[in-house]
XYZ file of C-alpha atoms in Angstrom:
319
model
C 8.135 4.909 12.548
C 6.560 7.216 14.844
C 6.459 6.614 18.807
C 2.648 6.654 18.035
C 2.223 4.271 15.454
C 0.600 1.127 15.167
C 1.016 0.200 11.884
C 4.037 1.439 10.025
C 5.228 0.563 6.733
C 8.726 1.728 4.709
C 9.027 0.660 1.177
C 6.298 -2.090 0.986
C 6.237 -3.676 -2.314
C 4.486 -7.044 -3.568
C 5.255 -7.525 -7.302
C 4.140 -10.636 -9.018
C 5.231 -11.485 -12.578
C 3.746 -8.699 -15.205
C 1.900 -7.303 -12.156
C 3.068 -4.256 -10.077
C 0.544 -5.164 -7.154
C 1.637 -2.743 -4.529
C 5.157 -0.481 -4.715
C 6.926 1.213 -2.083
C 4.075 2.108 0.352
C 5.120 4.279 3.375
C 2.575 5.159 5.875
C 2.175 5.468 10.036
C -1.309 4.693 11.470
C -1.506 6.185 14.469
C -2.861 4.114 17.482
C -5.871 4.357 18.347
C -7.412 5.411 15.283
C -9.884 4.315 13.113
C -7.661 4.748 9.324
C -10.137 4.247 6.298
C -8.048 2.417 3.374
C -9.151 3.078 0.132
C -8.824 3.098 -4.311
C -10.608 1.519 -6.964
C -10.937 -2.170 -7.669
C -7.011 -3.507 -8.593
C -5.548 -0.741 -6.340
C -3.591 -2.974 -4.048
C -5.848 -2.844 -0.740
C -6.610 -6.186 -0.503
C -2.657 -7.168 -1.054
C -1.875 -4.830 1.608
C -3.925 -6.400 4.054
C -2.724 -9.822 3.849
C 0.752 -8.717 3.964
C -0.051 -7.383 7.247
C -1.936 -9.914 8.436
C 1.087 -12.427 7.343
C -0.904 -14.198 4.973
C 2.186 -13.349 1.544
C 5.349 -11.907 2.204
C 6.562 -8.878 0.360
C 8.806 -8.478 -2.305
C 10.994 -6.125 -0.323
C 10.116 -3.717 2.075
C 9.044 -3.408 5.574
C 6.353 -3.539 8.237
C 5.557 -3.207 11.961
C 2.557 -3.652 14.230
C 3.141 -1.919 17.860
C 6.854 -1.873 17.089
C 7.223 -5.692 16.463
C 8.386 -6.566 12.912
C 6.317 -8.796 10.287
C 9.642 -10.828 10.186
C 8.919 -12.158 13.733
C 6.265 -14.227 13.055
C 3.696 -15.835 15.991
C 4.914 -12.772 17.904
C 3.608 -10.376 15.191
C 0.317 -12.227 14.414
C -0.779 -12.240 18.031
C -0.756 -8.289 17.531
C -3.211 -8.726 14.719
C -6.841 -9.581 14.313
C -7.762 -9.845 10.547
C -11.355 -10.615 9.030
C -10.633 -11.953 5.245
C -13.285 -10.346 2.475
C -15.050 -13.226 2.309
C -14.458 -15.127 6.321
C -15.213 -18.886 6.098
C -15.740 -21.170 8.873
C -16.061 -24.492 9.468
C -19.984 -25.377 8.944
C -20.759 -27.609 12.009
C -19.395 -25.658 14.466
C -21.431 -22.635 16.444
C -20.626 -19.260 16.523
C -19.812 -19.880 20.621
C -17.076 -22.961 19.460
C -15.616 -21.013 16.473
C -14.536 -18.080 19.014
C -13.854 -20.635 21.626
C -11.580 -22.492 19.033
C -10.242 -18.896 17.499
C -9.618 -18.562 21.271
C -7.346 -21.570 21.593
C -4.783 -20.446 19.149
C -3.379 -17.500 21.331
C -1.272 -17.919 24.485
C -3.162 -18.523 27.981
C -3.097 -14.906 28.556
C -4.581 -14.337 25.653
C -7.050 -16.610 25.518
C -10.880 -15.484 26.216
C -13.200 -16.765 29.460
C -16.744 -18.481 28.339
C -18.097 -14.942 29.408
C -15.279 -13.039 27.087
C -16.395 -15.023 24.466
C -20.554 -14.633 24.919
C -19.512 -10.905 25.422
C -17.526 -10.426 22.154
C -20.816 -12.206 20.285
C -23.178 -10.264 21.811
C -21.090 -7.381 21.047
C -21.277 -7.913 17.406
C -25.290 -8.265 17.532
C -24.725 -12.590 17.771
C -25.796 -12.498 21.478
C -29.030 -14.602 20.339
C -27.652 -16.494 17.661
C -24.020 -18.082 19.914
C -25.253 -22.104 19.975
C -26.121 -21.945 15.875
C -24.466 -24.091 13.579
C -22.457 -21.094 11.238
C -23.535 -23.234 8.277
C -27.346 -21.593 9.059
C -25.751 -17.805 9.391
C -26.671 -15.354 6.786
C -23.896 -13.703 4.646
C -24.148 -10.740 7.046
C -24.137 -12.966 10.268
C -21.105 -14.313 9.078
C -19.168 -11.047 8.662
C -20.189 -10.169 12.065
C -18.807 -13.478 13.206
C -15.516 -12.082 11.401
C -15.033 -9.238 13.297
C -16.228 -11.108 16.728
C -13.327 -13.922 15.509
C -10.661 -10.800 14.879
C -11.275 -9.080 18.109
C -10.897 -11.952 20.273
C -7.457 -12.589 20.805
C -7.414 -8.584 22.274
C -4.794 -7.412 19.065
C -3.092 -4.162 19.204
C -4.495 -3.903 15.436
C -7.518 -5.057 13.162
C -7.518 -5.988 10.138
C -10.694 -5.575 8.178
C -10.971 -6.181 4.263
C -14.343 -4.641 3.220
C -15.772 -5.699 6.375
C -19.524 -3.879 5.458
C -19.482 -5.341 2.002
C -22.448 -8.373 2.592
C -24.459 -6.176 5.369
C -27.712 -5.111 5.046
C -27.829 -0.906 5.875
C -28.856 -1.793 9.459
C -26.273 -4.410 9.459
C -23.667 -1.702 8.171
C -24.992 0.675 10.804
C -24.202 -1.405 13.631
C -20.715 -2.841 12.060
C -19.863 0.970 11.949
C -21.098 2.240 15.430
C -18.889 -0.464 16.663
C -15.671 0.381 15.014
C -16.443 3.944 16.569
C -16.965 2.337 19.864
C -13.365 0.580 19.460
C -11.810 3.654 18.687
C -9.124 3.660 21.457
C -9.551 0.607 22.354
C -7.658 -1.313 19.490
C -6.603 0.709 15.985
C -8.958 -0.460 13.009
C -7.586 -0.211 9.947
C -10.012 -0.706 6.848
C -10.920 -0.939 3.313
C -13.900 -0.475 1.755
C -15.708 0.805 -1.549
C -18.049 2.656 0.623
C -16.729 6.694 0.964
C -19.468 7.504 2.790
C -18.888 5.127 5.790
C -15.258 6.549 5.944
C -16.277 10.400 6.104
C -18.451 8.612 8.623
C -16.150 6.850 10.802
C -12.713 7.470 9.902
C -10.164 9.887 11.318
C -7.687 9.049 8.927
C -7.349 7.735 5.482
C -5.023 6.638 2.834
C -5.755 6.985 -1.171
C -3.823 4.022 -3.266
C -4.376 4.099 -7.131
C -2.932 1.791 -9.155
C -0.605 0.053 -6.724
C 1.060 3.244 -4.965
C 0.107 5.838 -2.241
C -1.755 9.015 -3.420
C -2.422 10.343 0.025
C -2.147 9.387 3.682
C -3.397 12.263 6.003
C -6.484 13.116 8.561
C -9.848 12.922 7.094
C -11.026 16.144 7.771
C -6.785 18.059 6.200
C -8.176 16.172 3.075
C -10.999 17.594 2.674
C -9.843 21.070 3.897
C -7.226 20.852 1.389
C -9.999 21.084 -1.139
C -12.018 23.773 0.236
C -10.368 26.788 -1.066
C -10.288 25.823 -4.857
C -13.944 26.176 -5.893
C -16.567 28.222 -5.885
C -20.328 28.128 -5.889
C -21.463 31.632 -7.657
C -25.152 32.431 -8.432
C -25.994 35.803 -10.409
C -29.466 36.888 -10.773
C -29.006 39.449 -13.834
C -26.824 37.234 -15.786
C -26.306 37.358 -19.783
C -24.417 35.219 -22.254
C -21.281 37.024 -21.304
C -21.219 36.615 -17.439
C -19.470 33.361 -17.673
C -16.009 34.706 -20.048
C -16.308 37.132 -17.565
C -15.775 35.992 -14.558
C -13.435 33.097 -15.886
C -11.157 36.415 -16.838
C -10.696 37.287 -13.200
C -7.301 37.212 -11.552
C -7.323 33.883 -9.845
C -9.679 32.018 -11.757
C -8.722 29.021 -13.270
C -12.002 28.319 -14.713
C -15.777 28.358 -15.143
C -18.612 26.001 -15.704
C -22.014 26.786 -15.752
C -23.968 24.406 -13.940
C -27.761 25.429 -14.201
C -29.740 28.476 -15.394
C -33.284 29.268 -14.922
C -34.296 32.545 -16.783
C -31.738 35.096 -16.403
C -30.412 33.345 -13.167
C -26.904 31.486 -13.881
C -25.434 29.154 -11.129
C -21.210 28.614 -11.852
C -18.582 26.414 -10.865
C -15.563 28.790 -10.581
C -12.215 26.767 -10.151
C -9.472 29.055 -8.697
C -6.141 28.840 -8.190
C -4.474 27.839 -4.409
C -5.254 30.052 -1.629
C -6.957 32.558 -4.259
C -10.435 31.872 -3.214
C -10.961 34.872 -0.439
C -9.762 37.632 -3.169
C -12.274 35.886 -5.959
C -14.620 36.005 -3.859
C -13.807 39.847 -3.602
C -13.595 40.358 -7.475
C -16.853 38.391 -7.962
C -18.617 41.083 -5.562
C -16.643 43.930 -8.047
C -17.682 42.365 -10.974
C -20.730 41.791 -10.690
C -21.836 45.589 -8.747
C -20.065 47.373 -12.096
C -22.451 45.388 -13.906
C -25.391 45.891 -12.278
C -25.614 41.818 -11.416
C -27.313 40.426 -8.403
C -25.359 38.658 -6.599
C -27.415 35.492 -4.481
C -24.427 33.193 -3.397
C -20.694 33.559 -3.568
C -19.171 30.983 -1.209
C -16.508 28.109 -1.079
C -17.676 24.917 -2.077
C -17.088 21.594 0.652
C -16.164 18.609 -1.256
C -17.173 15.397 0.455
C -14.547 12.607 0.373
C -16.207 10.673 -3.021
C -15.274 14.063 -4.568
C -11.632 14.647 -3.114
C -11.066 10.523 -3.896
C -12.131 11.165 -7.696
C -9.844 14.216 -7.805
C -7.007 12.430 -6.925
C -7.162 8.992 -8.733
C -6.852 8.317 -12.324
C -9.661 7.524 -14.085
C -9.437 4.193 -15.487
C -9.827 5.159 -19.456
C -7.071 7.813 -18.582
C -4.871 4.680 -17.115
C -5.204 2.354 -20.240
């Protein structure tokens, strides 16, 4: 664990009979940040959540929020604020008496003033809607009421499983503008289907596939890590040939032709590590021997829905 961290994590495992859910995961969120957890459907996310939020114990392993360990029970769940996939409520109460009752459940010095609690529901966009029955909330007004339920007990940490998944795109916009405004304030850590919101929002992110931890690293050192290995080449001058060669240069690992209008040819040239700036270079050579125009030689940015399907396994490669 770092001196920094507010999640950390050393060996977590949850296996259940005939089902690796989640094996040895290792990570350290750092406090304060906004850490994006993602993989497909069956990854583990979900289980990884509820052991931190105390809701199943693991199989073996080990976890801390702000240096207190899961083992120490009310202590460690007072440092946590967690909104479930799909929150439920008790119908007949309001959103004001659901935080006031959420409220209850912490220590007195935890606990939040009438005005803490109209605050944290306005601050979710429920301002207007405190003194209705949650039986008469929409699906989205109900997630909202999640998060306003997870932040009120002031946790070191929250806890949020998929916590855009039943908002409409303004709803989503203003769920994500305030996890950026908490940033600092309280460490959010997430998971969600949606790569674009992390790219978005996230400073950090970690990749599980099939139960165990691909990556764990800033947003923007993943994607830089796949900056330099592809190319975006367009020749004006192009034959059949041009392709074979260019995919014969020193450093190329490979070539795809990705459109062609007349005798223009646009590639995909894959190169090896740290190879891309002398391509680049050969590319130019290759193509002035030839007499080729060259109209765009330049290193192709992956977004993060491209680095996450480089580095999970595709599920007909799994089976």
């Amino acid at each position: 664990m770092t001196d920094d961290a507010a999640i950390t994590t050393a060996g977590l495992t949850k296996h259940y009979p005939g089902v690796a859910a989640l094996t040895d995961l290792a990570i350290d969120v750092p406090a304060g940040s906004i850490y994006g957890f993602l993989g497909p459907n069956g990854a583990g996310k979900s289980t990884t959540i509820k052991i931190l939020a105390g809701l199943t114990r693991p199989t073996r392993g080990s976890a801390a929020v702000a240096g207190i360990p899961i083992q120490a029970g009310a202590a460690y769940r007072r440092e946590v604020g967690y909104l479930a996939q799909e929150p439920r409520f008790y119908d007949w109460m309001t959103g004001r008496e659901t935080l006031r009752f959420v409220s209850s459940l912490y220590p007195p010095e935890r606990r939040a003033t009438e005005n803490g609690v109209l605050t944290t529901l306005a601050r979710v966009g429920l301002g207007d809607a405190a003194d209705r029955r949650t039986a008469d909330y929409s699906g989205g007004m109900r997630q909202r009421l999640g998060i306003a339920q997870a932040l009120i007990g002031r946790p070191s940490v929250l806890l949020l499983d998929e916590p855009v998944s039943s908002l409409d795109p303004i709803g989503r916009r203003e769920v994500l503008e305030l996890m950026a405004e908490l940033k600092g304030e309280t460490t959010v850590f997430y998971s969600t289907h949606i790569l674009e919101d992390v790219q978005r929002v996230s400073d950090h992110v970690a990749i599980l596939d099939r139960g165990r931890l691909v990556r764990a690293q800033p947003t923007a050192d993943l994607l830089a890590s796949f900056d330099q290995d592809q190319l975006r080449v367009v020749i004006g001058g192009a034959v059949d040939g041009t392709a074979v060669g260019l995919a014969s240069l020193a450093g190329v690992l490979g070539v795809e032709l990705a459109e062609r209008d007349g005798d223009i040819r646009n590639f995909v040239v894959r190169v090896q590590p740290d190879a891309a700036g002398a391509v680049q270079a050969a590319i130019t050579a290759f193509a002035a021997e030839r007499q080729l125009t060259v109209i765009e030689n330049h290193v192709v940015r992956l977004g993060l829905e491209d680095a996450f399907l480089r580095l999970v396994t595709p599920k007909e490669h799994a089976a």
